[in-house]
Structure formats: structure tokens, C-alpha cells
């Protein structure tokens, strides 16, 4: 089955620094990947759609200059949280789909804590 | 505005019983419907998906879709304590468009 690998699983960073999160499709090519954020006791909220070889599409209210997305290959998308602040602390999860008739597979998520 | 509604619960059922989880969606253009299970602190795991009206069974799980009523449900037979989790309903349009999630229903299976 489709496997999506996400790293790191947990990161603690200081306020003002940047953090990069990687999302890889291990056994399939993903021209599109999705990035979600989940705050405690809330559901997943779509942040952006990552498109291989082109600019990401961001949801309303998500700052594209703060959450940089790079989808440079068919198997790798990265999300960089720049100038992180404590309010950016959240669970970040990526997702991809192997074909239009398959389910969406999620990475294991990254727990970001900004101190 | 695309919306997916779920009862937040908690829904408590005794071990061995049938758990029934419900979901409604607002966008009539929705084509694909998914049920995910999420344990606390973990990412969602796909349980099953359904595209056509009617029932789809996979082991202890049955998904039911009624597009006319814009309603999708998940039945869990012979519920186990390990089924205790939050169940997320998600819908999408055709192709490779992003999932829209409901807020999830917390299920508690009591031994």
C-alpha cells in the first residue's frame, strides 16, 4: 500500500528560528501533497496544497511567506515554518494520494513546539 | 462553503455492540467519502472509503452513503476497546483535491 513518511516526528525550537518538515511518498509518485495543521482537540485544517514543479496553493488565512512549501520532486514535499512563534506550536501532517481511486495516506505527523 | 458535520460525542458503547457514526456534508458536488480513525497524538489512519450510494463492507466496518440525503455513516460491529478513538469523516470532490474533514466523533468502547 501507499506509504508516506514524515520527518521529524517531534521538534522543539526556539522562538524566531525556522523548522523544516519533510514529507516523502515512499512507494509512489505524488504530484500533489497536502499539508494540514491540527491544534489540540480540533480537527485537521488544510493549510496548503503542494504541487510538484509549481507554486503551492495556500488556504485563506495561511501566510505563504511564513509557511514555505517546496515540492521539488515527485516524492518529496517540504514545509518550512519560518520565524516560528509559540502560536505556531501544533501537529503538522502531510498527505498524498496514490491515484484518484485510492484513499489519502497520511504521514505520521510532526509535533512542533516553539518555546 | 464546504462543510462536514459530525456529532462530537463522546459516543459510548459496550464491548461487542454496534457503534454507529454519522456524518453530513454540504457540497452536493462531493464525490468521494472517507472514514479515518485517529488515536490521540497520532495521525489519521484510513478505515475505508466509498464512492457510490449504498453499503460497502470491510471486515467489521460498513460504510453507508446516501447522496440524495448528503449523508454518510460508519458502522462498527463487535466493537472492541481498541476501537476507542476519534473517527473523522472526510469528503472531497473528484480527482486529487484536498479532503475536507469533519470535527470528528469520539468513540469510547467500554469493556
XYZ file of C-alpha atoms in Angstrom:
226
model
C 0.000 0.000 0.000
C 0.891 3.652 -0.297
C 3.315 4.846 2.375
C 4.003 8.441 3.294
C 6.987 9.135 5.516
C 7.238 12.342 7.521
C 10.217 13.669 9.486
C 10.902 14.738 12.109
C 8.188 13.305 14.317
C 8.853 15.806 17.060
C 10.775 19.055 17.198
C 11.290 21.748 19.779
C 12.673 25.038 18.572
C 13.293 28.492 19.921
C 11.064 31.377 19.003
C 12.335 33.149 15.884
C 14.050 30.158 14.348
C 12.957 28.119 11.323
C 11.978 24.482 11.158
C 11.803 22.251 8.090
C 9.448 19.274 7.889
C 9.853 16.655 5.174
C 7.155 14.526 3.609
C 8.067 11.675 1.278
C 5.963 9.262 -0.719
C 7.951 6.026 -0.443
C 6.397 3.719 -2.985
C 4.552 6.006 -5.353
C 4.910 9.328 -7.067
C 2.861 12.203 -5.721
C 2.466 15.233 -7.941
C 0.268 16.714 -5.250
C 0.656 16.621 -1.500
C -1.423 18.288 1.174
C -0.323 19.920 4.404
C -2.622 20.042 7.400
C -2.360 21.501 10.875
C -4.175 20.210 13.915
C -4.496 22.032 17.221
C -5.429 20.108 20.382
C -8.963 18.739 20.395
C -9.624 20.165 16.942
C -9.901 18.584 13.529
C -7.408 18.761 10.702
C -7.306 22.073 8.884
C -5.882 22.238 5.388
C -3.002 24.690 5.151
C -1.882 24.295 1.565
C -1.754 22.085 -1.476
C 1.757 21.350 -2.664
C 2.239 20.859 -6.405
C 5.370 19.325 -7.896
C 7.251 21.815 -10.004
C 4.965 24.749 -9.297
C 3.867 27.060 -6.512
C 1.804 25.790 -3.642
C -1.785 26.846 -3.194
C -2.448 28.236 0.254
C -5.734 28.305 2.106
C -7.209 31.596 3.185
C -5.550 32.911 6.304
C -2.337 30.889 5.907
C 0.705 33.107 5.410
C 2.668 31.843 2.427
C 5.778 33.756 3.482
C 5.724 32.128 6.873
C 4.940 28.590 5.779
C 7.225 27.912 2.840
C 6.406 24.869 0.768
C 8.752 23.284 -1.733
C 7.742 20.312 -3.871
C 10.879 19.833 -5.930
C 10.437 16.180 -6.830
C 7.656 13.659 -7.344
C 8.325 12.089 -3.964
C 9.272 14.952 -1.665
C 7.497 17.992 -0.304
C 8.867 20.173 2.462
C 7.191 22.640 4.773
C 9.385 25.246 6.436
C 7.956 27.215 9.318
C 9.923 30.451 9.308
C 10.412 32.745 12.281
C 8.431 30.371 14.439
C 6.372 31.695 17.333
C 4.730 29.831 20.204
C 1.340 30.113 18.486
C 2.775 28.002 15.637
C 3.070 25.091 18.039
C 0.839 22.415 16.566
C 0.670 18.989 14.947
C 1.576 19.220 11.270
C 0.568 16.371 8.990
C 1.120 15.762 5.293
C -0.966 13.623 2.994
C -0.868 12.235 -0.524
C -2.992 10.037 -2.722
C -1.848 7.205 -4.959
C -4.266 7.534 -7.807
C -7.720 9.049 -7.979
C -9.476 5.910 -6.780
C -7.314 5.342 -3.697
C -7.532 6.632 -0.189
C -5.460 9.526 1.044
C -2.465 8.374 3.078
C -1.138 10.491 5.920
C 2.350 10.856 7.228
C 2.933 10.168 10.897
C 2.854 13.862 11.711
C 5.275 16.341 13.255
C 4.685 17.728 16.717
C 6.172 21.223 16.714
C 6.742 23.036 19.985
C 8.055 26.574 19.858
C 9.497 27.850 23.135
C -18.531 26.879 1.889
C -17.822 23.190 2.121
C -18.835 21.789 5.475
C -18.762 18.357 7.011
C -20.740 17.873 10.189
C -20.293 15.189 12.810
C -21.582 14.753 16.310
C -18.559 15.312 18.548
C -19.681 12.719 21.089
C -18.427 11.101 23.118
C -20.293 8.060 21.922
C -20.059 5.263 24.428
C -20.909 1.681 23.517
C -20.330 -1.573 25.384
C -17.832 -4.075 24.077
C -19.371 -6.291 21.405
C -22.063 -3.812 20.437
C -22.506 -1.969 17.156
C -21.206 1.598 17.034
C -22.933 3.904 14.575
C -21.176 7.075 13.454
C -22.866 9.659 11.280
C -21.764 12.473 9.007
C -23.480 15.002 6.762
C -21.910 17.197 4.125
C -22.992 20.373 2.438
C -21.406 20.248 -1.014
C -23.562 18.244 -3.418
C -20.578 18.051 -5.757
C -18.726 15.814 -3.321
C -17.733 12.574 -4.971
C -15.591 10.621 -2.533
C -16.182 9.916 1.130
C -13.698 8.670 3.668
C -13.623 7.472 7.231
C -10.433 7.832 9.245
C -9.586 6.748 12.765
C -7.285 8.906 14.844
C -5.793 7.900 18.146
C -4.678 10.649 20.480
C -1.377 12.141 19.373
C -1.284 10.130 16.160
C -2.077 10.894 12.546
C -5.277 9.621 10.908
C -5.498 6.059 9.625
C -7.755 5.252 6.699
C -10.569 2.843 7.581
C -12.409 2.846 4.287
C -13.779 4.980 1.516
C -16.938 4.901 -0.545
C -17.989 6.495 -3.809
C -21.359 5.002 -4.687
C -24.704 5.057 -2.950
C -25.345 2.059 -0.770
C -23.278 -0.026 1.592
C -19.661 -1.077 1.486
C -18.360 -3.661 3.921
C -14.811 -4.362 5.033
C -14.449 -6.736 7.921
C -16.203 -5.289 10.978
C -16.750 -1.970 9.243
C -19.603 -0.930 6.962
C -19.806 2.449 5.287
C -23.161 3.690 4.056
C -23.657 6.511 1.584
C -26.826 8.338 0.635
C -26.015 11.153 -1.766
C -29.601 12.356 -2.004
C -29.613 12.986 1.748
C -25.952 14.053 1.758
C -25.316 11.565 4.489
C -22.589 9.032 5.136
C -22.261 6.698 8.074
C -19.891 4.134 9.516
C -20.986 1.057 11.428
C -18.537 -0.846 13.583
C -19.698 -4.317 14.510
C -18.443 -6.221 17.544
C -16.845 -3.068 18.939
C -13.610 -3.569 20.857
C -11.921 -1.345 23.441
C -9.141 -0.873 20.877
C -11.695 0.855 18.638
C -11.831 3.712 21.136
C -10.591 6.697 19.142
C -11.792 9.743 17.263
C -13.433 8.951 13.940
C -13.083 11.532 11.230
C -15.393 11.827 8.264
C -13.859 13.468 5.199
C -15.135 14.299 1.744
C -13.606 15.501 -1.455
C -14.508 16.460 -4.971
C -13.267 14.416 -7.881
C -9.623 13.881 -8.707
C -6.769 14.855 -6.470
C -8.470 17.595 -4.475
C -7.906 18.001 -0.739
C -10.021 16.342 1.910
C -12.428 18.402 3.960
C -12.740 16.981 7.453
C -15.485 16.987 9.997
C -14.579 17.714 13.610
C -14.674 14.023 14.435
C -16.679 11.827 16.785
C -15.004 10.452 19.854
C -15.916 6.808 20.397
C -15.428 5.030 23.682
C -15.902 1.267 23.824
C -16.444 0.116 27.378
C -15.114 -3.311 28.364
